[in-house]
PDB file of C-alpha atoms in Angstrom:
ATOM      1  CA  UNK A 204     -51.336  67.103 327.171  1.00 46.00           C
ATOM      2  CA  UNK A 205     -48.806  70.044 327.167  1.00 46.00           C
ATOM      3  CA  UNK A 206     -49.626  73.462 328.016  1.00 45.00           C
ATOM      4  CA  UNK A 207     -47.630  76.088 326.995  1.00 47.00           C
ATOM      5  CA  UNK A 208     -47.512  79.316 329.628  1.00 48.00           C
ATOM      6  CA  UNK A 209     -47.854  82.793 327.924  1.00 48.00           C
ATOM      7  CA  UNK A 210     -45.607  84.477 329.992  1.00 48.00           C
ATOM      8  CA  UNK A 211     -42.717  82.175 330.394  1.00 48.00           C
ATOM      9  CA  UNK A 212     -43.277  79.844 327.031  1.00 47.00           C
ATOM     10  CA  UNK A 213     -42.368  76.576 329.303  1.00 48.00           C
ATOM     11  CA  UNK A 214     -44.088  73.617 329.109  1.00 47.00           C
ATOM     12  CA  UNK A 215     -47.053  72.845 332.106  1.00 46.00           C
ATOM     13  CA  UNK A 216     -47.670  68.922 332.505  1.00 44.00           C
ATOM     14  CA  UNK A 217     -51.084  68.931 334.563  1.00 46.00           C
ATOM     15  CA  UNK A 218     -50.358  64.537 335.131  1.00 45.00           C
ATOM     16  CA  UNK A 219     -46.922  65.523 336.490  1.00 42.00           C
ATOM     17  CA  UNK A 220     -47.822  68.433 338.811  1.00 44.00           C
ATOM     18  CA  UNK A 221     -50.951  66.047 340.077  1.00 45.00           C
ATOM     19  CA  UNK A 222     -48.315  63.195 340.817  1.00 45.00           C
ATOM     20  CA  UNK A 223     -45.778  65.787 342.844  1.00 47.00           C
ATOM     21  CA  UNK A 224     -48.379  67.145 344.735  1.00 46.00           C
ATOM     22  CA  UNK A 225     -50.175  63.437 346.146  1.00 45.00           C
ATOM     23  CA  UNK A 226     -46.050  62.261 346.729  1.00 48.00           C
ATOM     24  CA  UNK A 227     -45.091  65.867 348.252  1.00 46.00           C
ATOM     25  CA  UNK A 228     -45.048  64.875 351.833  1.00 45.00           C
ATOM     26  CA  UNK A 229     -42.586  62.461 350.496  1.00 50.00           C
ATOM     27  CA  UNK A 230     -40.313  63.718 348.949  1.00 52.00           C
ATOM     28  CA  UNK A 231     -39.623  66.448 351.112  1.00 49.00           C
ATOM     29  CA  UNK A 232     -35.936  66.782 352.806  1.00 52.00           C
ATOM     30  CA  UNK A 233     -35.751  64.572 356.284  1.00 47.00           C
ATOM     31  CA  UNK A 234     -34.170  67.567 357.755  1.00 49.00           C
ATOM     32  CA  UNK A 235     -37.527  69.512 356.801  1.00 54.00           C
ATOM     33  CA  UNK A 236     -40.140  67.465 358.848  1.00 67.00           C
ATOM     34  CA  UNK A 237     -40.745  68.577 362.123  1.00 72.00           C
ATOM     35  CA  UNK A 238     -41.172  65.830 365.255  1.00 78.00           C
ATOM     36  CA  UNK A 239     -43.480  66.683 368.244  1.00 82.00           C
ATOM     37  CA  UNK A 240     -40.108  67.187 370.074  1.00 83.00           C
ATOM     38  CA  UNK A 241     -39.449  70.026 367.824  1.00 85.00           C
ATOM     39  CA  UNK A 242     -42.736  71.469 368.245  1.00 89.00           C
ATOM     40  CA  UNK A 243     -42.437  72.333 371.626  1.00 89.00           C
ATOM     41  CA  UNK A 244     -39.274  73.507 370.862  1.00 91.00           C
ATOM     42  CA  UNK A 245     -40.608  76.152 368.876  1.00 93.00           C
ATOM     43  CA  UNK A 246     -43.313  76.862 371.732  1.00 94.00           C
ATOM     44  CA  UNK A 247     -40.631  77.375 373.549  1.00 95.00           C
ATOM     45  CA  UNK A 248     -39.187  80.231 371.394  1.00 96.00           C
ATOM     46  CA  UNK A 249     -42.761  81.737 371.257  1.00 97.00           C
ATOM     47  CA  UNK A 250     -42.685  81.955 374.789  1.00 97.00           C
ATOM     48  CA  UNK A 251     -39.460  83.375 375.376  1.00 96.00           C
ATOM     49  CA  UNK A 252     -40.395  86.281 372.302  1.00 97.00           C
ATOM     50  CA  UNK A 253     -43.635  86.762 373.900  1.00 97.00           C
ATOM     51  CA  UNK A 254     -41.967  87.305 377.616  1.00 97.00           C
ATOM     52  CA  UNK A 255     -40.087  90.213 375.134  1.00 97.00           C
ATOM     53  CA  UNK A 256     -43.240  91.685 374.406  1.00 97.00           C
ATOM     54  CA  UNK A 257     -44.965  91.946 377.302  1.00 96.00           C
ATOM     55  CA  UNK A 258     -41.906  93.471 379.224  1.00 95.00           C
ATOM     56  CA  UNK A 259     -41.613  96.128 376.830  1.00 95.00           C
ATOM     57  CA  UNK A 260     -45.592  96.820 376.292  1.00 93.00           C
ATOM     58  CA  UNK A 261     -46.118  96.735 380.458  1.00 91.00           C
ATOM     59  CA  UNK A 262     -43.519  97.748 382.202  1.00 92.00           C
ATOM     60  CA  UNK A 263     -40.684  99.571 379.828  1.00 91.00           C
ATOM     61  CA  UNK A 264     -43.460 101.595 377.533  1.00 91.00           C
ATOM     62  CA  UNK A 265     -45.445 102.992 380.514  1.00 89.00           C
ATOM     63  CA  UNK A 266     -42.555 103.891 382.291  1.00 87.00           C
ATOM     64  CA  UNK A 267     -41.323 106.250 378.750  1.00 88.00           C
ATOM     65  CA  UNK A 268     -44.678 107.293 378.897  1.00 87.00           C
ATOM     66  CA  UNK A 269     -44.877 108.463 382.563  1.00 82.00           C
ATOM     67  CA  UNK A 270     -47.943 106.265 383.440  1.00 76.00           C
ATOM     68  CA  UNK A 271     -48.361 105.665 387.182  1.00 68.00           C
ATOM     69  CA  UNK A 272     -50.246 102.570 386.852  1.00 69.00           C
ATOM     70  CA  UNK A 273     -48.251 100.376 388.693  1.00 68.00           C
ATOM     71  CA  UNK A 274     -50.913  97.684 388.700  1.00 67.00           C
ATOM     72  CA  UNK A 275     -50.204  96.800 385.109  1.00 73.00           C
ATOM     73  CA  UNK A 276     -46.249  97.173 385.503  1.00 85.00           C
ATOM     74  CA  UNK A 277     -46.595  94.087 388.098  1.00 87.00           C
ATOM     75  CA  UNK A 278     -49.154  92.139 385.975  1.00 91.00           C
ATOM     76  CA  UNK A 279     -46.952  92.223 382.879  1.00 92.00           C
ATOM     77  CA  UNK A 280     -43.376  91.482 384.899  1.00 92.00           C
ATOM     78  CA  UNK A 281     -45.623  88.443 386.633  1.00 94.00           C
ATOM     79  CA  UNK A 282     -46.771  87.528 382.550  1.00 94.00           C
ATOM     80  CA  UNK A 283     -42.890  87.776 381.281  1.00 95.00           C
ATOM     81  CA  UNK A 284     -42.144  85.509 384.470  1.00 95.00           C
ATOM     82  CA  UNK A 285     -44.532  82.907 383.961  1.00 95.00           C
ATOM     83  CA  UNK A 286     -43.952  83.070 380.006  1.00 96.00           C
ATOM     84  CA  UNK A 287     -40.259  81.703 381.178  1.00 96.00           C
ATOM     85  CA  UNK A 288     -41.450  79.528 383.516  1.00 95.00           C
ATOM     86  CA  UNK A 289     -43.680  78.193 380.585  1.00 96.00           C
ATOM     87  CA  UNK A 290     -40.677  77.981 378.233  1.00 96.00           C
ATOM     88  CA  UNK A 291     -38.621  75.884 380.867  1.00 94.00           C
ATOM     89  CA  UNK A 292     -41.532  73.730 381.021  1.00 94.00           C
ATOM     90  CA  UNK A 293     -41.296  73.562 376.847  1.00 94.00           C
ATOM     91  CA  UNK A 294     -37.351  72.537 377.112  1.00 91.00           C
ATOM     92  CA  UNK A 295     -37.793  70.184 379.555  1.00 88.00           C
ATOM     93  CA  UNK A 296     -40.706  67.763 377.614  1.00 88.00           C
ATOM     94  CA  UNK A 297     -39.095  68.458 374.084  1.00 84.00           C
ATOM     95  CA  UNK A 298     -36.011  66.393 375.858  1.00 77.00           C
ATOM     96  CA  UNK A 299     -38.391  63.993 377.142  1.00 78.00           C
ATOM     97  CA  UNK A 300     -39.889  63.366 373.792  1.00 82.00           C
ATOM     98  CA  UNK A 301     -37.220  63.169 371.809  1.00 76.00           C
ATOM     99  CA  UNK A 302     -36.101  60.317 374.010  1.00 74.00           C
ATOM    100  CA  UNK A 303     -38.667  58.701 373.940  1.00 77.00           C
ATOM    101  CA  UNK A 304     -40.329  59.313 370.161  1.00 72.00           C
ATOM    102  CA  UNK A 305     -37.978  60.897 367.626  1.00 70.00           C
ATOM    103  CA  UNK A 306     -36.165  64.373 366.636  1.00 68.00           C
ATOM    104  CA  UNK A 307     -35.740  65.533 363.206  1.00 73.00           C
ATOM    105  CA  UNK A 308     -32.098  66.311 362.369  1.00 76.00           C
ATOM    106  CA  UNK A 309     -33.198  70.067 363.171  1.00 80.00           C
ATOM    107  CA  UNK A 310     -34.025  69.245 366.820  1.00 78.00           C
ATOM    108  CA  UNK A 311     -30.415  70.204 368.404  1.00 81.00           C
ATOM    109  CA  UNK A 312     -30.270  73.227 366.536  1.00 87.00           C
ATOM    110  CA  UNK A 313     -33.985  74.259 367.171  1.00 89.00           C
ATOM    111  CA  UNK A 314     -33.206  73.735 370.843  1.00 89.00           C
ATOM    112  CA  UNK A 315     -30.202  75.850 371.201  1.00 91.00           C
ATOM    113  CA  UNK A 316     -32.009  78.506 369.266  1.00 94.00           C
ATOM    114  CA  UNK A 317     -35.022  78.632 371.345  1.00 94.00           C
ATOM    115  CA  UNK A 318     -33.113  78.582 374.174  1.00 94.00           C
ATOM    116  CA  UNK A 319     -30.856  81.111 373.059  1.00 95.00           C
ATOM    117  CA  UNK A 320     -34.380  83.522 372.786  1.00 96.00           C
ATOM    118  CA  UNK A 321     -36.168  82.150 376.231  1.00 96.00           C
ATOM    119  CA  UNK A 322     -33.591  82.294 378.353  1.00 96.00           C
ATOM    120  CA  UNK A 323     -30.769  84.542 376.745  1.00 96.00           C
ATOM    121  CA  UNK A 324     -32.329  87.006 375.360  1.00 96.00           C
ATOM    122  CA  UNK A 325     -35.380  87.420 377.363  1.00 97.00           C
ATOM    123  CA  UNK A 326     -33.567  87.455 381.089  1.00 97.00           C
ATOM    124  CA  UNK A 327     -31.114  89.906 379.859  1.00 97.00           C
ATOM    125  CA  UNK A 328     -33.756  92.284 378.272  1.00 97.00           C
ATOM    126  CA  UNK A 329     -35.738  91.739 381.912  1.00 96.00           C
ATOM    127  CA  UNK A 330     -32.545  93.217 383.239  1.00 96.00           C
ATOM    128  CA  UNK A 331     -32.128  95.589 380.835  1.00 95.00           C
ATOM    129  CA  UNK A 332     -35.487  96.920 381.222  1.00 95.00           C
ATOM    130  CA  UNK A 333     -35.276  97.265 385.481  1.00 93.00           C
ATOM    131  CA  UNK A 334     -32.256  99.361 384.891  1.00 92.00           C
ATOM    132  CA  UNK A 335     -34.219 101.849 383.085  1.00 92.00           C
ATOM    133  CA  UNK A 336     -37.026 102.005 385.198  1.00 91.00           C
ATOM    134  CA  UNK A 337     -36.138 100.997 389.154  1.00 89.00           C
ATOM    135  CA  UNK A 338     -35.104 103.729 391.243  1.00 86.00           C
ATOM    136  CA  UNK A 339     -31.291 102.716 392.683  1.00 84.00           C
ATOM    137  CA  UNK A 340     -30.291 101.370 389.109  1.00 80.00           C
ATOM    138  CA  UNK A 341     -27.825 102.760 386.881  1.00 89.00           C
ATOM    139  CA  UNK A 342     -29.081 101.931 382.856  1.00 90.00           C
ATOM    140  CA  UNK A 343     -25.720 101.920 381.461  1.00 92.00           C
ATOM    141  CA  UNK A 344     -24.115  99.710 383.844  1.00 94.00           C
ATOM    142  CA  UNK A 345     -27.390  97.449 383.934  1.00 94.00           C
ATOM    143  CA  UNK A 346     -27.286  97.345 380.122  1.00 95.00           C
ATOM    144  CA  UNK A 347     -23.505  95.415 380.804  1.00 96.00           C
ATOM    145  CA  UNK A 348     -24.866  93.277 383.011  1.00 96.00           C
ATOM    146  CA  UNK A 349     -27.648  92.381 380.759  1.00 96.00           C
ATOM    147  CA  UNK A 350     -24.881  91.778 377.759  1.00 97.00           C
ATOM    148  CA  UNK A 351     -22.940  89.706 380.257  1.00 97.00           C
ATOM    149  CA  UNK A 352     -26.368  87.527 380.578  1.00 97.00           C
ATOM    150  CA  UNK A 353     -26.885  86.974 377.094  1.00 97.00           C
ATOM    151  CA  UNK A 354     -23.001  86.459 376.225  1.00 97.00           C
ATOM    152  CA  UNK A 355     -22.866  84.176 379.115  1.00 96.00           C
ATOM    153  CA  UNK A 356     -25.922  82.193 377.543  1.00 96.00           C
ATOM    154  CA  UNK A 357     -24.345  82.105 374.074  1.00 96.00           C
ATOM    155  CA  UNK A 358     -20.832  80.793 375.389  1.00 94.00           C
ATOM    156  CA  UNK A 359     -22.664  78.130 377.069  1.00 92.00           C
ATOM    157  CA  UNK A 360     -24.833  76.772 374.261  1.00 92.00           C
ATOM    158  CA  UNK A 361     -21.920  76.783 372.090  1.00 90.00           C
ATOM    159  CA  UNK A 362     -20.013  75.009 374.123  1.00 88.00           C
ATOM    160  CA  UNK A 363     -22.368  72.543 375.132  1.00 80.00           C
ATOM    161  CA  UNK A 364     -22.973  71.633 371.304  1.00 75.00           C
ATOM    162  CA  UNK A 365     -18.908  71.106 370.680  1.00 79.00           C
ATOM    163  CA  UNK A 366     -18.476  69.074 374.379  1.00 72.00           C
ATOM    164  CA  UNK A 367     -19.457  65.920 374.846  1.00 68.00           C
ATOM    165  CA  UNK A 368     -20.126  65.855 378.743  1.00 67.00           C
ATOM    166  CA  UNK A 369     -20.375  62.386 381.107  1.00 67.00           C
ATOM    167  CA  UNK A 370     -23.954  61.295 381.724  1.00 69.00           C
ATOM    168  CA  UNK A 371     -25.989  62.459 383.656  1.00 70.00           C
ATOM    169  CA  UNK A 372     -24.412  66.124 384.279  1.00 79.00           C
ATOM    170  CA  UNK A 373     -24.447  69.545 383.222  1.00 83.00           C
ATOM    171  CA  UNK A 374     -20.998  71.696 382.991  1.00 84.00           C
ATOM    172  CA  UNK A 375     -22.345  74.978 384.065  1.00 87.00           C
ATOM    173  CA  UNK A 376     -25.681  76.052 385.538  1.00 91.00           C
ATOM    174  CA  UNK A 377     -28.200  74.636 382.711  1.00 92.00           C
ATOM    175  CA  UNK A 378     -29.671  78.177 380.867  1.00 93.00           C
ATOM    176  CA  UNK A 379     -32.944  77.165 381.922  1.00 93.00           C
ATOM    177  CA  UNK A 380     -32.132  77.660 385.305  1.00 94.00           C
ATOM    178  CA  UNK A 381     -29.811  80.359 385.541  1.00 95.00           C
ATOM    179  CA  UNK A 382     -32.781  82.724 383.552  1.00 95.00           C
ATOM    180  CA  UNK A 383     -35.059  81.984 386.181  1.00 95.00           C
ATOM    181  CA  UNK A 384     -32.089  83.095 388.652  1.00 96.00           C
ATOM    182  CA  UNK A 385     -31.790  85.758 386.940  1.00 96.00           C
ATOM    183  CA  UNK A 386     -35.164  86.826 386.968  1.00 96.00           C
ATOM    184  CA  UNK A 387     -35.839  85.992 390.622  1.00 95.00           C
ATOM    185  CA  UNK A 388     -32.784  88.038 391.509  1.00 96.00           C
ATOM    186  CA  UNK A 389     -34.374  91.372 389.981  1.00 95.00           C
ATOM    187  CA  UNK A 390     -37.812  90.577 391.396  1.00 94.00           C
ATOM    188  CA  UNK A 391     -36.207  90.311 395.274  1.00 93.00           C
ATOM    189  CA  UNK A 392     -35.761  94.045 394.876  1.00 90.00           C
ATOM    190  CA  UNK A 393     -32.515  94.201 396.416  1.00 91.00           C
ATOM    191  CA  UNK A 394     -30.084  97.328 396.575  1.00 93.00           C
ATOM    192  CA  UNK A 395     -28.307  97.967 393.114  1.00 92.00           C
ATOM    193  CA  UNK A 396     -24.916  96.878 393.650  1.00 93.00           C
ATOM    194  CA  UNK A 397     -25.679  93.395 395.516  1.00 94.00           C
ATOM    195  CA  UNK A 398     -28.320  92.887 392.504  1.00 94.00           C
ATOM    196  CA  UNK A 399     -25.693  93.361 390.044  1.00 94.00           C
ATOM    197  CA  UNK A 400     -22.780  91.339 391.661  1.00 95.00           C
ATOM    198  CA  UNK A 401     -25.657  88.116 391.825  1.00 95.00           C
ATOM    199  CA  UNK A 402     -26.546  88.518 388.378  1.00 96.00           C
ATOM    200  CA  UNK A 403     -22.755  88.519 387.101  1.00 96.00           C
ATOM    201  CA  UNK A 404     -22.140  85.070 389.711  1.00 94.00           C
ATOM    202  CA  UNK A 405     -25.148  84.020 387.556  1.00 95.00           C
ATOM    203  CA  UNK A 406     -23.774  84.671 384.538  1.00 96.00           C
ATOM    204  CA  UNK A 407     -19.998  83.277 385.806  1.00 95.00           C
ATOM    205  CA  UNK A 408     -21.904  79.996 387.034  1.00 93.00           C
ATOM    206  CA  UNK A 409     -23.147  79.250 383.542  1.00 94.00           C
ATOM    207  CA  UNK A 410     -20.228  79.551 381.590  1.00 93.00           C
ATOM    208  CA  UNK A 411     -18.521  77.830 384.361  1.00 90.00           C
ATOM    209  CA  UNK A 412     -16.851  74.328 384.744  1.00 86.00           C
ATOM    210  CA  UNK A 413     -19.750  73.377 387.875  1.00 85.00           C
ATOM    211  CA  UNK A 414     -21.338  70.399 387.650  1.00 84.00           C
ATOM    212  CA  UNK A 415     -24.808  70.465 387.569  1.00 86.00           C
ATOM    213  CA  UNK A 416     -27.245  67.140 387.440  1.00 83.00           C
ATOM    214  CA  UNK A 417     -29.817  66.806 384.482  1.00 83.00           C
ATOM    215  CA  UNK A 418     -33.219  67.029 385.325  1.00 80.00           C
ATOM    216  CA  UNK A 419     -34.136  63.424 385.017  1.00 79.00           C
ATOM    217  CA  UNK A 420     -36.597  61.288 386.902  1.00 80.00           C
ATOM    218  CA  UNK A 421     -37.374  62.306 390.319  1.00 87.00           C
ATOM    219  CA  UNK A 422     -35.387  65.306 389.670  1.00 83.00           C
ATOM    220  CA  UNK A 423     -37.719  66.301 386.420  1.00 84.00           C
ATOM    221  CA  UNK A 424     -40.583  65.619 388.534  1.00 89.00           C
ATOM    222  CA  UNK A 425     -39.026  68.153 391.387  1.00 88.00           C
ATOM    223  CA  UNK A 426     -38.312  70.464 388.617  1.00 88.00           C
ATOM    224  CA  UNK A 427     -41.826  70.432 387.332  1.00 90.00           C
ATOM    225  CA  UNK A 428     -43.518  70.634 390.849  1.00 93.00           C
ATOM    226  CA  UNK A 429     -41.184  73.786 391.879  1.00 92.00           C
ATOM    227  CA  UNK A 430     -42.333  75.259 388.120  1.00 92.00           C
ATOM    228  CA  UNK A 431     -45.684  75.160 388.662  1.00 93.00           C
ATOM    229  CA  UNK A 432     -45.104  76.664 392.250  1.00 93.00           C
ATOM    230  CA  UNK A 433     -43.312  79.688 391.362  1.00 93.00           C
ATOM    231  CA  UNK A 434     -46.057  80.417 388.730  1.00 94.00           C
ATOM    232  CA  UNK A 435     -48.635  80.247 391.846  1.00 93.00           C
ATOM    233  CA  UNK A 436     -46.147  82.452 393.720  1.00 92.00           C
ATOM    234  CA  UNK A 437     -46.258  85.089 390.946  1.00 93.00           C
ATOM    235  CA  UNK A 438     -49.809  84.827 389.998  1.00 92.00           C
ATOM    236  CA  UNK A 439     -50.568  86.012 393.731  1.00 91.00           C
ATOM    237  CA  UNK A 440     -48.199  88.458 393.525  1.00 92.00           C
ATOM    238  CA  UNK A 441     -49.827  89.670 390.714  1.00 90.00           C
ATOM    239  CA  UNK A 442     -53.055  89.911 391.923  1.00 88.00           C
ATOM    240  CA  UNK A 443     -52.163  91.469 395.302  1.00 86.00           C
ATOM    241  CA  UNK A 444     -53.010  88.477 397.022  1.00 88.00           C
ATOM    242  CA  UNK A 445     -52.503  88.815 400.778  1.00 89.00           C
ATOM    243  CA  UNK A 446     -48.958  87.873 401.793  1.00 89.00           C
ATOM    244  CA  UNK A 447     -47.808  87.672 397.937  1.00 88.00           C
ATOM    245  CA  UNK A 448     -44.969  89.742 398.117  1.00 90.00           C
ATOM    246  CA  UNK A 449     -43.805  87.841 400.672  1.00 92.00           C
ATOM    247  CA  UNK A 450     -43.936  84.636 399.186  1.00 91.00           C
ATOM    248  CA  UNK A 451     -42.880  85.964 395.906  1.00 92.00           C
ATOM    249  CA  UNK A 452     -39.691  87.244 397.861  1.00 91.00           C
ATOM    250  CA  UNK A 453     -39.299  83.821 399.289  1.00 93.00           C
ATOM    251  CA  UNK A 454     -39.964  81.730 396.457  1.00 93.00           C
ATOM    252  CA  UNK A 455     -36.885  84.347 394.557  1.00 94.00           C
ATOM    253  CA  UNK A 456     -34.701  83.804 397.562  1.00 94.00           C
ATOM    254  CA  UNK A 457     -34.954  79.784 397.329  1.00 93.00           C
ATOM    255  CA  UNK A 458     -34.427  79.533 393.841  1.00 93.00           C
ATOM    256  CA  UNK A 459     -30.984  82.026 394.825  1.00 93.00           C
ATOM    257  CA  UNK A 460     -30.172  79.718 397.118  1.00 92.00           C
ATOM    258  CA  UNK A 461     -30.408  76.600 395.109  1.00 89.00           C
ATOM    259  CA  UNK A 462     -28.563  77.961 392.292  1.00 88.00           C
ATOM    260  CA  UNK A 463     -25.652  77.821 394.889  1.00 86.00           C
ATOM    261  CA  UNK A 464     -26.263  74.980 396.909  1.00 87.00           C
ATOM    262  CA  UNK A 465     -26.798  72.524 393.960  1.00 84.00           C
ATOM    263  CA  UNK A 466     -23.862  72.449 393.023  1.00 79.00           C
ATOM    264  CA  UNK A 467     -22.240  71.648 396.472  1.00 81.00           C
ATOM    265  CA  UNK A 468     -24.618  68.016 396.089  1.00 75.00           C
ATOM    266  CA  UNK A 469     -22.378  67.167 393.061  1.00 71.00           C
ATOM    267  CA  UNK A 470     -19.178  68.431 393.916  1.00 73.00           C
ATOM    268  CA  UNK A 471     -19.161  66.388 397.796  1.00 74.00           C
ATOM    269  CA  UNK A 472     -20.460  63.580 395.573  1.00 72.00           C
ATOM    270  CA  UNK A 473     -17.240  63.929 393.480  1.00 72.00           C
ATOM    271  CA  UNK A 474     -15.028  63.804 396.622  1.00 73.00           C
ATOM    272  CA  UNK A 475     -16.763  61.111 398.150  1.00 72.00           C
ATOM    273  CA  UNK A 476     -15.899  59.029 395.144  1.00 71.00           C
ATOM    274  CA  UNK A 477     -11.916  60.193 395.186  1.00 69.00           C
ATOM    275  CA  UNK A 478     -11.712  58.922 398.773  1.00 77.00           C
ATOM    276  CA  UNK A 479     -13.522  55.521 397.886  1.00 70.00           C
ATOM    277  CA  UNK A 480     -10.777  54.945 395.225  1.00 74.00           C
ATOM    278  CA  UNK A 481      -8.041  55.906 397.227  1.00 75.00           C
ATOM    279  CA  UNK A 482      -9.727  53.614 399.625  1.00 76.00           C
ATOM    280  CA  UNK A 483      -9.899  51.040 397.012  1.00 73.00           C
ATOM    281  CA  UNK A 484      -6.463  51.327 395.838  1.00 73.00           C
ATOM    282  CA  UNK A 485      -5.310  51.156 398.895  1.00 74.00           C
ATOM    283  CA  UNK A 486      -6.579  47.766 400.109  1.00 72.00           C
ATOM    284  CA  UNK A 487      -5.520  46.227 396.838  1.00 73.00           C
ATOM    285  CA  UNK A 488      -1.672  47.533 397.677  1.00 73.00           C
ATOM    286  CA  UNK A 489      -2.141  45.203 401.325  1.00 64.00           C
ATOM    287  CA  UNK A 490      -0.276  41.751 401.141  1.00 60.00           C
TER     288      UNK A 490
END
């Protein structure tokens, strides 16, 4: 039977509309399904939007405001933090997933997205955001450094979706990681300038040519375990736990510190394998 709708005077098949609805699922687009991969991709963006909101609600707002409650500043920089922290943790199993299950045809550019808000836009509005209310700092040259951030995150997600890389490695410090750099750099409270100079090497090291390994195996493992540290580090920070600030200081300084060092792993590796070839070549050239 054919109905006929009053206000558009088209023709309603209730048999047809039953069929579409039970077949639905089916017929809708591959590139429309989501996998579990790409669900904790998006938890990933929710994270990195949420470490938004709680910078501006607990530390930028009350600052406008002229509240003195530095309690809350602390609890909402340590939320942001550990919202990042949670987002790395989201970008590191979507990978692992998709390996090892499936990714919709969306998953790449769900990923670079997400990424794009966890750890471009969210570090770089953390920096924005101490320029405007620490002490030393100078907004309008912090707001260029926090621009550099983001730019520097959005050269190296475009580029890492044109280049196809050797196995194994990162060119440039992973956005993940450089974020968190980020981040720890502003929470060591250093003087202005030297905080501003490590946040532009940041920056320079991720659109950079430095090789940096993938977080695979044992290394994912190490990644995970040093995760789920620094959240302990800024949870007692947080709280005012005894000694906090002092192992939230050296929990920022290591994660400095490996930002440089990593990369020295790779690039000795890199020589060591010149000189074996050299080596090689070599003894084939003898009679």
């Amino acid at each position: 039977m054919t109905v006929i709708d009053p206000d558009t005077k088209a023709g309603w098949v209730p048999e047809a509309d039953e069929e579409n609805g039970a077949d639905g699922a089916e017929d809708m687009p591959l590139s429309m399904r989501l996998s579990i991969a790409d669900t904790l991709t998006l938890g990933n963006a929710t994270c990195g939007f949420m470490a938004v909101y709680f910078t501006t609600t607990g530390i930028l707002i009350p600052h406008l405001t002229g509240s003195d409650e530095t309690g809350m500043a602390r609890h909402s920089a340590a939320t942001a933090v550990i919202l990042m922290l949670m987002a790395a943790i989201f970008d590191l199993f979507d990978g692992l997933v998709a390996r090892k299950l499936r990714s919709s045809p969306m998953g790449a550019e769900l990923d670079n997205l997400s990424d794009l808000i966890s750890f471009g836009l969210a570090p770089a509005y953390f920096v924005l955001v101490y320029g405007m209310v620490a002490d030393d700092a100078h907004q309008r040259v912090s707001a260029l450094a926090a621009i550099v951030v983001l730019l520097a995150v959005v050269l190296r997600l475009a580029r890492f979706s044109c280049v196809t890389l050797k196995d194994g490695m990162f060119q440039g410090m992973p956005s993940p990681f450089g974020a968190l750099t980020v981040v720890s750099i502003v929470l060591l409270e250093l003087p202005f300038i030297p905080t501003l100079l490590a946040i532009v090497g940041v920056a320079w090291l991720m659109v950079s040519r430095v090789e940096y390994p993938k977080p695979r195996g044992i290394l994912a493992v190490a990644m995970l375990g040093w995760i789920v540290a620094a959240m302990g580090l800024l949870a007692a920070w947080a709280f005012d736990a005894p000694g906090g600030q002092l192992l939230l200081q050296t929990g920022c300084a290591l994660q400095v510190v490996l930002g440089a060092v990593i990369p020295l792993f790779a690039t000795a590796r890199r020589v060591n394998t010149f000189r074996d070839n050299r080596r090689e070549a070599r003894a084939a050239q003898l009679p």
